[in-house]
């Protein structure tokens, strides 16, 4: 320990501290002239570009925009204290009633839902096991999935400490199941890439008494998916909050069997000796997620779909007027199931799709699109209605300009 004398000596060598001795430290810090208080148009103040999102629900582009009712719920949540567990209890029961499933909880994204869901399946309600994870000694330590479903997000499962076992056929799946098998995991987005489909997967799980989990992160719309997979018999189902449901980007939903979800909750705050402590969902986001879900359930989905179709057609008609431009309207069967436009063109137009995307990005307003080397791909579901005219005009202008050169 420093002696009083050396402490004083130490302090007086720091200019700011001599200010503190004079009682001015706080005032001088808060009035720091080099960093004026931030206010108003915060993104602009930070020097950030905002943009029209003609791409879709991408994590890097910050997911989706929350409706005002959701941000009101978040602002409201910030005004009062509640007990965190009681809040989760009440909201979990309410979501379960809304989605006609046994139980539910708001999670930190679909990724967080996967981690705490699997952790709950492995630990059950045994608090010693909860505290032991990710050390799986004496616990089940394998998750089986189809090889074509083994995408980056299975890291959420590996976070629990398990090994991933991949299979291709039903026979391989049945043979792989054993004493170490904790869970079977299915990726809805890659349904077509795998031999085993949802119903058969659930059937195998039931036959061997192993819980099944389906990742439906980006599978809303259609709204029916929020009900379909728990009803089909999956023990756990995960959705992202900040994609089609337009809730907080860092929130998500875990739906399914009460025993597993209650066990999953043991891995989350306010408890701390668990792997989910860092996957906290604050009260504001719990409320925001609930309100976003209720708004999503009550909206006119047919009307919204028709609007997206009209917007896509408007952009397609506009750019197709440019000589040599081809458009293709399609709806992905699984994940991001919305009207989508693919724009490509002949070599007569001397500009590449990545160059066009760059020009859209650097224009005013800035527009984000996606696609590889062959096309510019557009969806309108994340756009404020009316902006389809801006996107149509800009894309048409860029292609017209390039054809003249
Ligand atoms: C987006 C996504 C995730 C991650 O979801 P978050 O809500 O961002 O945690 C997981 N799986 C799939 C298939 C996804 O598309």
Short mmCIF file of C-alpha atoms and ligand atoms in Angstrom, two decimals:
data_model
loop_
_atom_site.label_atom_id
_atom_site.label_comp_id
_atom_site.label_asym_id
_atom_site.label_seq_id
_atom_site.Cartn_x
_atom_site.Cartn_y
_atom_site.Cartn_z
CA UNK A 1 0.00 0.00 0.00
CA UNK A 2 1.12 3.52 -0.72
CA UNK A 3 1.90 5.67 2.30
CA UNK A 4 -0.02 8.90 2.71
CA UNK A 5 3.03 10.90 1.77
CA UNK A 6 3.84 9.00 -1.39
CA UNK A 7 0.15 8.99 -2.28
CA UNK A 8 0.05 12.78 -2.14
CA UNK A 9 3.23 12.99 -4.10
CA UNK A 10 1.77 10.59 -6.66
CA UNK A 11 -1.44 12.58 -6.94
CA UNK A 12 0.10 15.98 -7.22
CA UNK A 13 2.03 14.79 -10.23
CA UNK A 14 -1.22 14.40 -12.18
CA UNK A 15 -2.55 17.77 -13.32
CA UNK A 16 -6.21 16.71 -13.33
CA UNK A 17 -5.95 15.55 -9.74
CA UNK A 18 -4.68 18.92 -8.62
CA UNK A 19 -7.88 20.22 -10.16
CA UNK A 20 -9.80 17.72 -8.02
CA UNK A 21 -8.03 18.98 -4.94
CA UNK A 22 -9.42 22.36 -5.87
CA UNK A 23 -12.89 20.72 -6.27
CA UNK A 24 -13.08 21.28 -10.02
CA UNK A 25 -12.55 17.80 -11.46
CA UNK A 26 -16.20 17.01 -12.26
CA UNK A 27 -16.92 20.41 -13.75
CA UNK A 28 -13.80 20.35 -15.84
CA UNK A 29 -14.57 16.82 -17.13
CA UNK A 30 -18.20 17.48 -18.01
CA UNK A 31 -17.33 20.70 -19.76
CA UNK A 32 -14.52 19.17 -21.78
CA UNK A 33 -14.42 21.48 -24.82
CA UNK A 34 -13.08 18.81 -27.19
CA UNK A 35 -16.18 16.58 -26.85
CA UNK A 36 -19.36 18.67 -26.86
CA UNK A 37 -22.50 16.86 -25.64
CA UNK A 38 -24.16 14.79 -28.34
CA UNK A 39 -27.75 15.66 -29.21
CA UNK A 40 -30.22 15.81 -32.05
CA UNK A 41 -29.45 13.78 -35.14
CA UNK A 42 -27.19 11.31 -33.31
CA UNK A 43 -26.05 9.21 -36.27
CA UNK A 44 -25.16 12.36 -38.18
CA UNK A 45 -23.41 13.77 -35.13
CA UNK A 46 -21.32 10.61 -35.03
CA UNK A 47 -20.48 11.02 -38.69
CA UNK A 48 -22.43 7.94 -39.74
CA UNK A 49 -24.21 7.35 -43.03
CA UNK A 50 -27.84 6.25 -42.76
CA UNK A 51 -29.36 4.53 -45.76
CA UNK A 52 -32.40 3.12 -47.48
CA UNK A 53 -32.32 -0.60 -46.81
CA UNK A 54 -33.27 -2.27 -50.09
CA UNK A 55 -31.30 -5.36 -49.03
CA UNK A 56 -33.28 -7.10 -46.27
CA UNK A 57 -32.69 -8.07 -42.65
CA UNK A 58 -28.90 -8.12 -42.38
CA UNK A 59 -27.16 -8.05 -39.03
CA UNK A 60 -24.49 -5.70 -40.41
CA UNK A 61 -27.20 -3.28 -41.57
CA UNK A 62 -28.76 -3.36 -38.08
CA UNK A 63 -31.63 -5.74 -38.82
CA UNK A 64 -34.97 -3.99 -39.05
CA UNK A 65 -36.65 -0.76 -37.98
CA UNK A 66 -38.90 -0.95 -34.92
CA UNK A 67 -42.38 0.53 -35.28
CA UNK A 68 -43.11 3.56 -33.01
CA UNK A 69 -45.31 1.39 -30.75
CA UNK A 70 -42.25 -0.77 -30.04
CA UNK A 71 -39.95 2.15 -29.29
CA UNK A 72 -42.68 3.59 -27.02
CA UNK A 73 -42.74 0.31 -25.11
CA UNK A 74 -38.96 0.50 -24.77
CA UNK A 75 -39.08 4.12 -23.57
CA UNK A 76 -41.88 3.21 -21.13
CA UNK A 77 -39.86 0.28 -19.80
CA UNK A 78 -37.04 2.62 -18.89
CA UNK A 79 -39.25 4.57 -16.46
CA UNK A 80 -39.91 1.92 -13.79
CA UNK A 81 -38.17 -0.87 -11.89
CA UNK A 82 -39.65 -4.37 -11.94
CA UNK A 83 -38.38 -7.76 -10.85
CA UNK A 84 -36.59 -9.25 -13.86
CA UNK A 85 -37.73 -12.85 -13.27
CA UNK A 86 -41.34 -11.80 -12.69
CA UNK A 87 -41.25 -9.82 -15.94
CA UNK A 88 -39.91 -12.82 -17.86
CA UNK A 89 -42.53 -15.08 -16.21
CA UNK A 90 -45.45 -12.86 -17.21
CA UNK A 91 -44.19 -12.15 -20.72
CA UNK A 92 -43.35 -15.83 -21.27
CA UNK A 93 -46.89 -16.88 -20.32
CA UNK A 94 -48.42 -14.20 -22.52
CA UNK A 95 -46.33 -15.13 -25.57
CA UNK A 96 -47.21 -18.79 -25.03
CA UNK A 97 -50.92 -17.90 -25.09
CA UNK A 98 -50.48 -15.74 -28.19
CA UNK A 99 -48.52 -18.42 -30.05
CA UNK A 100 -50.48 -21.39 -28.71
CA UNK A 101 -47.42 -23.17 -27.39
CA UNK A 102 -46.58 -24.56 -23.98
CA UNK A 103 -44.15 -21.87 -22.91
CA UNK A 104 -41.88 -19.14 -24.27
CA UNK A 105 -39.16 -16.72 -23.30
CA UNK A 106 -37.58 -13.62 -24.78
CA UNK A 107 -33.92 -14.31 -25.53
CA UNK A 108 -30.87 -12.43 -26.76
CA UNK A 109 -31.55 -13.17 -30.42
CA UNK A 110 -32.06 -16.54 -32.09
CA UNK A 111 -28.39 -17.26 -31.37
CA UNK A 112 -28.90 -16.74 -27.63
CA UNK A 113 -32.04 -18.90 -27.82
CA UNK A 114 -29.96 -21.73 -29.27
CA UNK A 115 -27.33 -21.50 -26.55
CA UNK A 116 -29.63 -21.29 -23.53
CA UNK A 117 -32.12 -23.74 -25.07
CA UNK A 118 -29.45 -26.40 -25.51
CA UNK A 119 -27.93 -25.60 -22.11
CA UNK A 120 -31.37 -26.11 -20.55
CA UNK A 121 -31.88 -29.40 -22.33
CA UNK A 122 -28.53 -30.65 -21.01
CA UNK A 123 -28.77 -29.37 -17.42
CA UNK A 124 -32.45 -29.79 -16.79
CA UNK A 125 -33.29 -27.96 -13.57
CA UNK A 126 -30.23 -29.29 -11.77
CA UNK A 127 -28.38 -26.19 -10.55
CA UNK A 128 -25.10 -28.07 -10.13
CA UNK A 129 -25.26 -29.00 -13.83
CA UNK A 130 -26.13 -25.39 -14.73
CA UNK A 131 -23.02 -24.18 -12.93
CA UNK A 132 -20.84 -26.90 -14.44
CA UNK A 133 -21.58 -26.09 -18.11
CA UNK A 134 -19.65 -25.67 -20.47
CA UNK A 135 -17.75 -28.52 -18.79
CA UNK A 136 -19.88 -31.48 -19.84
CA UNK A 137 -18.26 -34.20 -17.75
CA UNK A 138 -20.97 -36.71 -16.88
CA UNK A 139 -23.52 -34.88 -19.04
CA UNK A 140 -24.75 -35.48 -22.58
CA UNK A 141 -22.35 -33.79 -24.97
CA UNK A 142 -23.40 -34.23 -28.60
CA UNK A 143 -25.85 -32.49 -30.91
CA UNK A 144 -26.75 -34.17 -34.18
CA UNK A 145 -27.66 -32.25 -37.31
CA UNK A 146 -27.64 -32.73 -41.06
CA UNK A 147 -24.37 -31.94 -42.77
CA UNK A 148 -26.03 -29.35 -45.02
CA UNK A 149 -27.41 -27.59 -41.93
CA UNK A 150 -24.00 -27.04 -40.37
CA UNK A 151 -23.72 -23.27 -40.89
CA UNK A 152 -21.83 -20.66 -38.86
CA UNK A 153 -24.59 -20.26 -36.30
CA UNK A 154 -24.08 -23.76 -34.92
CA UNK A 155 -21.35 -22.04 -32.92
CA UNK A 156 -24.23 -21.11 -30.59
CA UNK A 157 -24.52 -24.82 -29.82
CA UNK A 158 -20.77 -25.33 -29.48
CA UNK A 159 -20.76 -22.52 -26.90
CA UNK A 160 -22.40 -24.99 -24.54
CA UNK A 161 -19.42 -27.32 -24.91
CA UNK A 162 -20.99 -29.96 -27.14
CA UNK A 163 -19.55 -31.68 -30.18
CA UNK A 164 -21.48 -31.38 -33.42
CA UNK A 165 -22.17 -34.70 -35.16
CA UNK A 166 -23.30 -34.47 -38.77
CA UNK A 167 -25.33 -36.99 -40.76
CA UNK A 168 -26.92 -37.15 -44.19
CA UNK A 169 -29.62 -39.81 -44.17
CA UNK A 170 -32.30 -40.94 -41.75
CA UNK A 171 -30.41 -44.18 -41.29
CA UNK A 172 -27.23 -42.30 -40.36
CA UNK A 173 -29.23 -40.14 -38.00
CA UNK A 174 -30.76 -43.11 -36.20
CA UNK A 175 -27.38 -44.82 -35.96
CA UNK A 176 -25.72 -41.69 -34.58
CA UNK A 177 -28.15 -41.38 -31.67
CA UNK A 178 -26.73 -42.76 -28.44
CA UNK A 179 -26.13 -42.11 -24.75
CA UNK A 180 -24.19 -38.94 -25.48
CA UNK A 181 -26.88 -37.37 -27.68
CA UNK A 182 -28.27 -34.25 -26.05
CA UNK A 183 -30.40 -32.88 -28.88
CA UNK A 184 -31.21 -32.98 -32.61
CA UNK A 185 -31.01 -29.60 -34.34
CA UNK A 186 -32.69 -28.55 -37.61
CA UNK A 187 -32.05 -25.44 -39.74
CA UNK A 188 -35.30 -24.45 -41.42
CA UNK A 189 -33.53 -22.18 -43.93
CA UNK A 190 -31.70 -25.20 -45.38
CA UNK A 191 -34.69 -27.55 -45.54
CA UNK A 192 -34.21 -28.16 -49.26
CA UNK A 193 -30.52 -28.97 -48.88
CA UNK A 194 -31.12 -31.84 -46.45
CA UNK A 195 -32.59 -35.29 -47.08
CA UNK A 196 -34.53 -35.36 -43.83
CA UNK A 197 -37.42 -32.92 -43.61
CA UNK A 198 -39.05 -31.41 -40.51
CA UNK A 199 -41.75 -34.03 -39.79
CA UNK A 200 -39.42 -36.95 -40.20
CA UNK A 201 -36.82 -35.25 -38.01
CA UNK A 202 -39.37 -34.79 -35.22
CA UNK A 203 -40.48 -38.40 -35.68
CA UNK A 204 -36.93 -39.66 -35.14
CA UNK A 205 -36.53 -37.46 -32.06
CA UNK A 206 -39.71 -38.88 -30.55
CA UNK A 207 -38.79 -42.45 -31.45
CA UNK A 208 -35.50 -42.16 -29.55
CA UNK A 209 -36.79 -39.76 -26.91
CA UNK A 210 -34.27 -37.05 -27.84
CA UNK A 211 -35.42 -33.39 -27.87
CA UNK A 212 -35.55 -31.58 -31.22
CA UNK A 213 -34.78 -27.91 -31.87
CA UNK A 214 -35.53 -25.91 -35.03
CA UNK A 215 -33.79 -22.65 -35.93
CA UNK A 216 -36.36 -20.44 -37.68
CA UNK A 217 -34.44 -17.19 -37.17
CA UNK A 218 -35.31 -15.64 -40.53
CA UNK A 219 -38.52 -17.59 -41.19
CA UNK A 220 -41.09 -14.88 -40.50
CA UNK A 221 -42.97 -14.19 -42.77
CA UNK A 222 -45.05 -16.28 -43.13
CA UNK A 223 -46.73 -15.58 -39.79
CA UNK A 224 -47.96 -19.21 -39.61
CA UNK A 225 -44.40 -20.33 -38.89
CA UNK A 226 -44.71 -18.86 -35.41
CA UNK A 227 -47.24 -21.63 -34.67
CA UNK A 228 -46.34 -24.37 -37.10
CA UNK A 229 -43.23 -25.97 -35.61
CA UNK A 230 -44.23 -26.18 -31.97
CA UNK A 231 -47.46 -27.74 -33.20
CA UNK A 232 -45.51 -30.15 -35.41
CA UNK A 233 -43.76 -31.43 -32.30
CA UNK A 234 -40.39 -29.66 -32.15
CA UNK A 235 -39.49 -29.32 -28.47
CA UNK A 236 -37.83 -25.94 -29.01
CA UNK A 237 -38.19 -23.30 -31.73
CA UNK A 238 -36.11 -20.12 -32.13
CA UNK A 239 -36.90 -16.88 -33.97
CA UNK A 240 -34.94 -13.65 -34.33
CA UNK A 241 -36.64 -10.61 -32.84
CA UNK A 242 -35.02 -8.08 -35.13
CA UNK A 243 -35.78 -9.61 -38.51
CA UNK A 244 -39.33 -10.01 -39.87
CA UNK A 245 -40.98 -9.39 -36.49
CA UNK A 246 -39.30 -5.95 -36.29
CA UNK A 247 -38.54 -6.05 -32.61
CA UNK A 248 -35.21 -5.14 -30.98
CA UNK A 249 -32.30 -6.46 -33.05
CA UNK A 250 -30.66 -8.11 -30.07
CA UNK A 251 -33.85 -9.89 -28.93
CA UNK A 252 -35.36 -13.19 -30.01
CA UNK A 253 -37.89 -15.84 -29.05
CA UNK A 254 -37.51 -19.33 -27.67
CA UNK A 255 -40.76 -21.29 -27.86
CA UNK A 256 -41.73 -24.82 -26.89
CA UNK A 257 -41.70 -27.25 -23.99
CA UNK A 258 -42.08 -25.68 -20.58
CA UNK A 259 -39.60 -28.01 -18.86
CA UNK A 260 -36.81 -27.08 -21.27
CA UNK A 261 -37.56 -23.36 -21.31
CA UNK A 262 -37.73 -23.20 -17.52
CA UNK A 263 -34.36 -24.96 -17.45
CA UNK A 264 -33.04 -22.55 -20.11
CA UNK A 265 -34.08 -19.64 -17.88
CA UNK A 266 -31.79 -21.00 -15.15
CA UNK A 267 -28.92 -20.11 -17.48
CA UNK A 268 -29.93 -16.44 -17.69
CA UNK A 269 -29.82 -13.30 -15.50
CA UNK A 270 -30.50 -12.37 -12.78
CA UNK A 271 -28.54 -15.58 -12.03
CA UNK A 272 -24.85 -15.26 -12.71
CA UNK A 273 -23.07 -18.58 -12.40
CA UNK A 274 -24.04 -19.78 -15.87
CA UNK A 275 -23.09 -19.43 -19.54
CA UNK A 276 -26.00 -17.10 -20.30
CA UNK A 277 -25.19 -14.24 -17.95
CA UNK A 278 -23.83 -12.24 -20.89
CA UNK A 279 -26.99 -12.92 -22.89
CA UNK A 280 -29.09 -10.61 -20.75
CA UNK A 281 -32.31 -9.20 -22.16
CA UNK A 282 -33.19 -5.98 -20.38
CA UNK A 283 -36.73 -5.07 -19.38
CA UNK A 284 -37.00 -2.54 -22.17
CA UNK A 285 -36.23 -5.14 -24.83
CA UNK A 286 -38.50 -7.73 -23.24
CA UNK A 287 -41.37 -5.25 -23.56
CA UNK A 288 -40.27 -4.18 -27.03
CA UNK A 289 -40.17 -7.79 -28.20
CA UNK A 290 -43.63 -8.49 -26.81
CA UNK A 291 -45.19 -5.42 -28.43
CA UNK A 292 -43.43 -6.12 -31.74
CA UNK A 293 -44.81 -9.66 -31.70
CA UNK A 294 -48.35 -8.49 -30.92
CA UNK A 295 -48.17 -5.89 -33.69
CA UNK A 296 -46.82 -8.47 -36.11
CA UNK A 297 -49.59 -10.95 -35.27
CA UNK A 298 -52.33 -8.38 -35.74
CA UNK A 299 -51.20 -6.85 -39.01
CA UNK A 300 -52.90 -7.44 -42.36
CA UNK A 301 -50.37 -9.84 -43.86
CA UNK A 302 -52.10 -10.14 -47.22
CA UNK A 303 -52.19 -6.39 -47.65
CA UNK A 304 -48.54 -6.12 -46.71
CA UNK A 305 -47.61 -8.86 -49.18
CA UNK A 306 -49.53 -7.11 -51.96
CA UNK A 307 -47.68 -3.87 -51.14
CA UNK A 308 -44.30 -5.62 -51.39
CA UNK A 309 -45.31 -7.19 -54.72
CA UNK A 310 -46.37 -3.79 -56.09
CA UNK A 311 -43.15 -2.16 -54.90
CA UNK A 312 -40.99 -4.86 -56.47
CA UNK A 313 -42.96 -4.63 -59.71
CA UNK A 314 -42.53 -0.87 -59.77
CA UNK A 315 -38.75 -1.15 -59.47
CA UNK A 316 -38.66 -4.03 -61.96
CA UNK A 317 -40.72 -2.12 -64.56
CA UNK A 318 -38.57 0.96 -64.17
CA UNK A 319 -35.19 -0.72 -64.64
CA UNK A 320 -36.42 -3.10 -67.37
CA UNK A 321 -37.07 -0.06 -69.52
CA UNK A 322 -33.29 0.27 -69.91
CA UNK A 323 -32.12 -1.65 -72.99
CA UNK A 324 -30.36 -4.89 -72.06
CA UNK A 325 -31.58 -5.05 -68.43
CA UNK A 326 -33.23 -8.27 -67.24
CA UNK A 327 -35.23 -8.68 -64.05
CA UNK A 328 -36.45 -11.71 -62.21
CA UNK A 329 -39.00 -11.61 -59.40
CA UNK A 330 -38.84 -14.53 -56.99
CA UNK A 331 -39.76 -15.53 -53.43
CA UNK A 332 -37.25 -17.66 -51.48
CA UNK A 333 -39.06 -20.73 -50.22
CA UNK A 334 -37.37 -20.78 -46.81
CA UNK A 335 -35.94 -17.82 -44.89
CA UNK A 336 -36.43 -14.24 -46.08
CA UNK A 337 -39.66 -15.44 -47.68
CA UNK A 338 -40.64 -12.12 -49.33
CA UNK A 339 -40.99 -10.82 -52.91
CA UNK A 340 -37.44 -10.27 -54.15
CA UNK A 341 -35.95 -8.79 -57.31
CA UNK A 342 -32.83 -9.82 -59.15
CA UNK A 343 -31.52 -7.27 -61.65
CA UNK A 344 -28.88 -8.24 -64.21
CA UNK A 345 -27.84 -6.93 -67.62
CA UNK A 346 -25.95 -7.75 -70.77
CA UNK A 347 -22.30 -6.86 -71.40
CA UNK A 348 -23.52 -3.96 -73.56
CA UNK A 349 -23.88 -2.01 -70.33
CA UNK A 350 -20.26 -1.57 -69.26
CA UNK A 351 -20.68 -1.59 -65.48
CA UNK A 352 -20.57 -4.51 -63.05
CA UNK A 353 -23.18 -5.26 -60.38
CA UNK A 354 -20.70 -4.54 -57.56
CA UNK A 355 -19.98 -1.15 -59.18
CA UNK A 356 -23.69 -0.37 -59.39
CA UNK A 357 -24.14 -1.31 -55.73
CA UNK A 358 -21.24 0.96 -54.85
CA UNK A 359 -22.83 3.88 -56.73
CA UNK A 360 -26.14 3.26 -54.99
CA UNK A 361 -24.34 3.23 -51.65
CA UNK A 362 -22.41 6.43 -52.37
CA UNK A 363 -25.40 8.35 -53.73
CA UNK A 364 -27.79 10.66 -51.91
CA UNK A 365 -29.73 9.15 -50.33
CA UNK A 366 -27.50 6.15 -49.85
CA UNK A 367 -29.11 2.84 -50.84
CA UNK A 368 -27.94 -0.58 -49.71
CA UNK A 369 -28.58 -3.62 -51.90
CA UNK A 370 -27.08 -7.11 -52.04
CA UNK A 371 -26.01 -9.64 -54.69
CA UNK A 372 -22.87 -11.27 -56.01
CA UNK A 373 -20.90 -10.52 -59.18
CA UNK A 374 -23.89 -11.32 -61.41
CA UNK A 375 -26.78 -9.23 -60.11
CA UNK A 376 -28.14 -6.51 -57.88
CA UNK A 377 -30.71 -7.99 -55.51
CA UNK A 378 -33.48 -6.03 -53.87
CA UNK A 379 -36.24 -6.54 -51.33
CA UNK A 380 -38.56 -3.78 -50.14
CA UNK A 381 -39.81 -5.27 -46.84
CA UNK A 382 -37.34 -3.25 -44.78
CA UNK A 383 -38.08 -0.01 -46.65
CA UNK A 384 -40.37 2.79 -45.52
CA UNK A 385 -43.25 2.73 -48.05
CA UNK A 386 -42.76 5.37 -50.72
CA UNK A 387 -39.01 4.90 -50.94
CA UNK A 388 -39.45 2.31 -53.71
CA UNK A 389 -39.76 5.30 -56.08
CA UNK A 390 -36.36 6.58 -54.99
CA UNK A 391 -34.75 3.15 -55.39
CA UNK A 392 -36.36 2.66 -58.82
CA UNK A 393 -35.21 6.08 -60.00
CA UNK A 394 -31.62 5.78 -58.75
CA UNK A 395 -31.06 2.29 -60.11
CA UNK A 396 -32.58 3.23 -63.46
CA UNK A 397 -30.45 6.39 -63.65
CA UNK A 398 -27.23 4.52 -62.93
CA UNK A 399 -27.93 1.86 -65.55
CA UNK A 400 -29.05 4.42 -68.13
CA UNK A 401 -25.97 6.52 -67.52
CA UNK A 402 -23.73 3.46 -67.88
CA UNK A 403 -25.40 2.38 -71.15
CA UNK A 404 -24.58 5.75 -72.69
CA UNK A 405 -20.88 5.49 -71.96
C1 LIG B 1 -30.00 -14.43 -38.21
C2 LIG B 1 -29.86 -15.88 -37.94
C3 LIG B 1 -29.41 -16.36 -36.71
C4 LIG B 1 -28.96 -15.43 -35.62
O1 LIG B 1 -30.07 -14.75 -35.12
P1 LIG B 1 -29.93 -13.52 -34.13
O2 LIG B 1 -31.34 -13.18 -33.82
O3 LIG B 1 -29.19 -12.45 -34.84
O4 LIG B 1 -29.20 -14.01 -32.93
C5 LIG B 1 -29.37 -17.71 -36.50
N1 LIG B 1 -29.73 -18.58 -37.47
C6 LIG B 1 -30.16 -18.15 -38.68
C7 LIG B 1 -30.54 -19.16 -39.71
C8 LIG B 1 -30.23 -16.79 -38.97
O5 LIG B 1 -30.66 -16.38 -40.15
#
